[in-house]
Amino acid sequence: MAHSKAAHSKAIVTLAIGKRYIKNWERLCRSNWQQYAEKHGYDLICLDQPLDHSERAQRRSPAWQKCLVLSQDFSAQYEQIAWIDSDILINYNIAPCIFEATPVEKVGAVADWASPIPPLFRQTMQRRNEYFDYVGIDFVNDPAPEYYYKNYGLPPMERMDQIVHTGVMVFSPQQHRQLLEAVYYGYEDKGSAEWNYEARPLSWELMKADCVHWIDHRFNLIWIEYFCLHYPFLLKKTAPQPLRKLQGKLQRLSGDLHLPPLPSLRQRCADAAFLNSFFLHFAGCGQDMALVNSHLSSWKELV
């Protein structure tokens, strides 16, 4: 994607590589991101081509390439850049300016393992791990924050009890480019999703550098964690094939009769989570993004 001269001093940047990811971002995200950017005076940039074409880059997840965003020529035009993963919906009606909360010399981020409060997060992770075990999804058992680093093989440091969630971060290109490049070129991928790609070494380096400024957890509300805590009745195995066929027939019948589809319980819960967030992050649950009415502005619209 070509980049023109910056219209503003701040920009939102994301990366969507591949037809499916670009299509999903254009269909589900562009409108609510654009309205948020216009409301607060940011440029909006969606990168749709890899930033690194090397063989090494092709062997690992594109998620690592967020560490190269500040290395791009366009980045030098901005005082601050907000990195946002492309599987996030923005509640532009209520989300405040994400840059206001972060001093230019700091990296703004949401504290993982602490949202909404540490005891509830531990309960959330226990439920999530039980669910992953039940449905056969691989996961790394991190019983406490320090194991997030230890299990990856990262050495001890003073702030092992704090974790940066790297799905949403505010950077200064002048201040933080070298740190991100050091992570990109200095670490290798563990090879599977349960290791969180770049997240563990990037969080470790940010905490070691003591450059993190914590922002409101609603700037990166994780959908799977939210429903593990608040809606555990949504945690279930995929419906059997005969039931899925019956559900499909009922949906087609409703369409033939021109009946408006009734929102599912999962839709109502996703909409409620969206109303309770600034940015709702569908990490690992991208298929649920389409459930949300991203134009909702009040709980009254759910009634």
PDB file of N, CA and C in Angstrom, residues 233-270:
ATOM      1  N   PHE A 233     -20.731 -20.341  29.836  1.00  0.00           N
ATOM      2  CA  PHE A 233     -21.697 -21.220  29.168  1.00  0.00           C
ATOM      3  C   PHE A 233     -21.507 -21.217  27.647  1.00  0.00           C
ATOM      4  N   LEU A 234     -20.692 -20.279  27.123  1.00  0.00           N
ATOM      5  CA  LEU A 234     -20.389 -20.285  25.689  1.00  0.00           C
ATOM      6  C   LEU A 234     -19.270 -21.258  25.342  1.00  0.00           C
ATOM      7  N   LEU A 235     -18.599 -21.769  26.359  1.00  0.00           N
ATOM      8  CA  LEU A 235     -17.481 -22.679  26.125  1.00  0.00           C
ATOM      9  C   LEU A 235     -18.023 -24.082  25.878  1.00  0.00           C
ATOM     10  N   LYS A 236     -17.978 -24.501  24.642  1.00  0.00           N
ATOM     11  CA  LYS A 236     -18.499 -25.820  24.302  1.00  0.00           C
ATOM     12  C   LYS A 236     -17.811 -26.322  23.054  1.00  0.00           C
ATOM     13  N   LYS A 237     -17.929 -27.608  22.838  1.00  0.00           N
ATOM     14  CA  LYS A 237     -17.384 -28.191  21.624  1.00  0.00           C
ATOM     15  C   LYS A 237     -18.261 -27.821  20.429  1.00  0.00           C
ATOM     16  N   THR A 238     -17.695 -27.953  19.239  1.00  0.00           N
ATOM     17  CA  THR A 238     -18.462 -27.702  18.017  1.00  0.00           C
ATOM     18  C   THR A 238     -19.667 -28.630  17.978  1.00  0.00           C
ATOM     19  N   ALA A 239     -20.792 -28.107  17.554  1.00  0.00           N
ATOM     20  CA  ALA A 239     -22.016 -28.913  17.476  1.00  0.00           C
ATOM     21  C   ALA A 239     -21.823 -30.088  16.514  1.00  0.00           C
ATOM     22  N   PRO A 240     -22.479 -31.228  16.783  1.00  0.00           N
ATOM     23  CA  PRO A 240     -22.385 -32.379  15.865  1.00  0.00           C
ATOM     24  C   PRO A 240     -22.885 -32.004  14.472  1.00  0.00           C
ATOM     25  N   GLN A 241     -22.389 -32.719  13.465  1.00  0.00           N
ATOM     26  CA  GLN A 241     -22.740 -32.424  12.082  1.00  0.00           C
ATOM     27  C   GLN A 241     -24.253 -32.402  11.827  1.00  0.00           C
ATOM     28  N   PRO A 242     -25.048 -33.370  12.326  1.00  0.00           N
ATOM     29  CA  PRO A 242     -26.499 -33.321  12.079  1.00  0.00           C
ATOM     30  C   PRO A 242     -27.157 -32.054  12.617  1.00  0.00           C
ATOM     31  N   LEU A 243     -26.703 -31.600  13.813  1.00  0.00           N
ATOM     32  CA  LEU A 243     -27.268 -30.387  14.394  1.00  0.00           C
ATOM     33  C   LEU A 243     -26.891 -29.168  13.573  1.00  0.00           C
ATOM     34  N   ARG A 244     -25.642 -29.124  13.075  1.00  0.00           N
ATOM     35  CA  ARG A 244     -25.226 -27.997  12.243  1.00  0.00           C
ATOM     36  C   ARG A 244     -26.043 -27.950  10.956  1.00  0.00           C
ATOM     37  N   LYS A 245     -26.360 -29.128  10.379  1.00  0.00           N
ATOM     38  CA  LYS A 245     -27.184 -29.171   9.167  1.00  0.00           C
ATOM     39  C   LYS A 245     -28.591 -28.639   9.452  1.00  0.00           C
ATOM     40  N   LEU A 246     -29.166 -29.044  10.610  1.00  0.00           N
ATOM     41  CA  LEU A 246     -30.500 -28.575  10.977  1.00  0.00           C
ATOM     42  C   LEU A 246     -30.499 -27.061  11.182  1.00  0.00           C
ATOM     43  N   GLN A 247     -29.453 -26.537  11.842  1.00  0.00           N
ATOM     44  CA  GLN A 247     -29.352 -25.094  12.053  1.00  0.00           C
ATOM     45  C   GLN A 247     -29.280 -24.357  10.720  1.00  0.00           C
ATOM     46  N   GLY A 248     -28.537 -24.932   9.771  1.00  0.00           N
ATOM     47  CA  GLY A 248     -28.437 -24.327   8.449  1.00  0.00           C
ATOM     48  C   GLY A 248     -29.765 -24.294   7.730  1.00  0.00           C
ATOM     49  N   LYS A 249     -30.540 -25.374   7.841  1.00  0.00           N
ATOM     50  CA  LYS A 249     -31.863 -25.432   7.199  1.00  0.00           C
ATOM     51  C   LYS A 249     -32.807 -24.388   7.806  1.00  0.00           C
ATOM     52  N   LEU A 250     -32.763 -24.246   9.130  1.00  0.00           N
ATOM     53  CA  LEU A 250     -33.616 -23.255   9.788  1.00  0.00           C
ATOM     54  C   LEU A 250     -33.247 -21.835   9.358  1.00  0.00           C
ATOM     55  N   GLN A 251     -31.960 -21.575   9.204  1.00  0.00           N
ATOM     56  CA  GLN A 251     -31.533 -20.258   8.750  1.00  0.00           C
ATOM     57  C   GLN A 251     -32.022 -19.977   7.334  1.00  0.00           C
ATOM     58  N   ARG A 252     -31.931 -20.994   6.454  1.00  0.00           N
ATOM     59  CA  ARG A 252     -32.387 -20.810   5.077  1.00  0.00           C
ATOM     60  C   ARG A 252     -33.897 -20.627   5.024  1.00  0.00           C
ATOM     61  N   LEU A 253     -34.624 -21.364   5.887  1.00  0.00           N
ATOM     62  CA  LEU A 253     -36.078 -21.225   5.938  1.00  0.00           C
ATOM     63  C   LEU A 253     -36.464 -19.820   6.380  1.00  0.00           C
ATOM     64  N   SER A 254     -35.753 -19.289   7.386  1.00  0.00           N
ATOM     65  CA  SER A 254     -36.026 -17.921   7.843  1.00  0.00           C
ATOM     66  C   SER A 254     -35.818 -16.934   6.711  1.00  0.00           C
ATOM     67  N   GLY A 255     -34.777 -17.173   5.917  1.00  0.00           N
ATOM     68  CA  GLY A 255     -34.520 -16.290   4.787  1.00  0.00           C
ATOM     69  C   GLY A 255     -35.608 -16.385   3.742  1.00  0.00           C
ATOM     70  N   ASP A 256     -36.078 -17.620   3.452  1.00  0.00           N
ATOM     71  CA  ASP A 256     -37.137 -17.801   2.460  1.00  0.00           C
ATOM     72  C   ASP A 256     -38.428 -17.117   2.883  1.00  0.00           C
ATOM     73  N   LEU A 257     -38.681 -17.079   4.188  1.00  0.00           N
ATOM     74  CA  LEU A 257     -39.890 -16.462   4.716  1.00  0.00           C
ATOM     75  C   LEU A 257     -39.702 -14.981   5.011  1.00  0.00           C
ATOM     76  N   HIS A 258     -38.502 -14.484   4.710  1.00  0.00           N
ATOM     77  CA  HIS A 258     -38.173 -13.069   4.932  1.00  0.00           C
ATOM     78  C   HIS A 258     -38.334 -12.673   6.396  1.00  0.00           C
ATOM     79  N   LEU A 259     -37.948 -13.590   7.272  1.00  0.00           N
ATOM     80  CA  LEU A 259     -37.993 -13.303   8.701  1.00  0.00           C
ATOM     81  C   LEU A 259     -36.625 -12.772   9.139  1.00  0.00           C
ATOM     82  N   PRO A 260     -36.584 -11.699   9.904  1.00  0.00           N
ATOM     83  CA  PRO A 260     -35.284 -11.223  10.396  1.00  0.00           C
ATOM     84  C   PRO A 260     -34.688 -12.266  11.341  1.00  0.00           C
ATOM     85  N   PRO A 261     -33.425 -12.600  11.170  1.00  0.00           N
ATOM     86  CA  PRO A 261     -32.830 -13.617  12.030  1.00  0.00           C
ATOM     87  C   PRO A 261     -32.758 -13.152  13.485  1.00  0.00           C
ATOM     88  N   LEU A 262     -33.080 -14.045  14.380  1.00  0.00           N
ATOM     89  CA  LEU A 262     -32.959 -13.724  15.797  1.00  0.00           C
ATOM     90  C   LEU A 262     -31.487 -13.783  16.191  1.00  0.00           C
ATOM     91  N   PRO A 263     -31.011 -12.796  16.952  1.00  0.00           N
ATOM     92  CA  PRO A 263     -29.612 -12.846  17.365  1.00  0.00           C
ATOM     93  C   PRO A 263     -29.381 -14.032  18.298  1.00  0.00           C
ATOM     94  N   SER A 264     -28.274 -14.711  18.092  1.00  0.00           N
ATOM     95  CA  SER A 264     -27.934 -15.836  18.958  1.00  0.00           C
ATOM     96  C   SER A 264     -27.454 -15.306  20.308  1.00  0.00           C
ATOM     97  N   LEU A 265     -27.390 -16.206  21.274  1.00  0.00           N
ATOM     98  CA  LEU A 265     -26.886 -15.832  22.590  1.00  0.00           C
ATOM     99  C   LEU A 265     -25.440 -15.354  22.466  1.00  0.00           C
ATOM    100  N   ARG A 266     -24.670 -16.012  21.619  1.00  0.00           N
ATOM    101  CA  ARG A 266     -23.270 -15.622  21.428  1.00  0.00           C
ATOM    102  C   ARG A 266     -23.178 -14.203  20.849  1.00  0.00           C
ATOM    103  N   GLN A 267     -24.087 -13.868  19.922  1.00  0.00           N
ATOM    104  CA  GLN A 267     -24.113 -12.517  19.372  1.00  0.00           C
ATOM    105  C   GLN A 267     -24.402 -11.483  20.450  1.00  0.00           C
ATOM    106  N   ARG A 268     -25.396 -11.772  21.274  1.00  0.00           N
ATOM    107  CA  ARG A 268     -25.743 -10.823  22.335  1.00  0.00           C
ATOM    108  C   ARG A 268     -24.574 -10.620  23.302  1.00  0.00           C
ATOM    109  N   CYS A 269     -23.892 -11.703  23.628  1.00  0.00           N
ATOM    110  CA  CYS A 269     -22.749 -11.599  24.537  1.00  0.00           C
ATOM    111  C   CYS A 269     -21.603 -10.826  23.888  1.00  0.00           C
ATOM    112  N   ALA A 270     -21.356 -11.073  22.598  1.00  0.00           N
ATOM    113  CA  ALA A 270     -20.290 -10.346  21.901  1.00  0.00           C
ATOM    114  C   ALA A 270     -20.614  -8.865  21.815  1.00  0.00           C
TER     115      ALA A 270
END
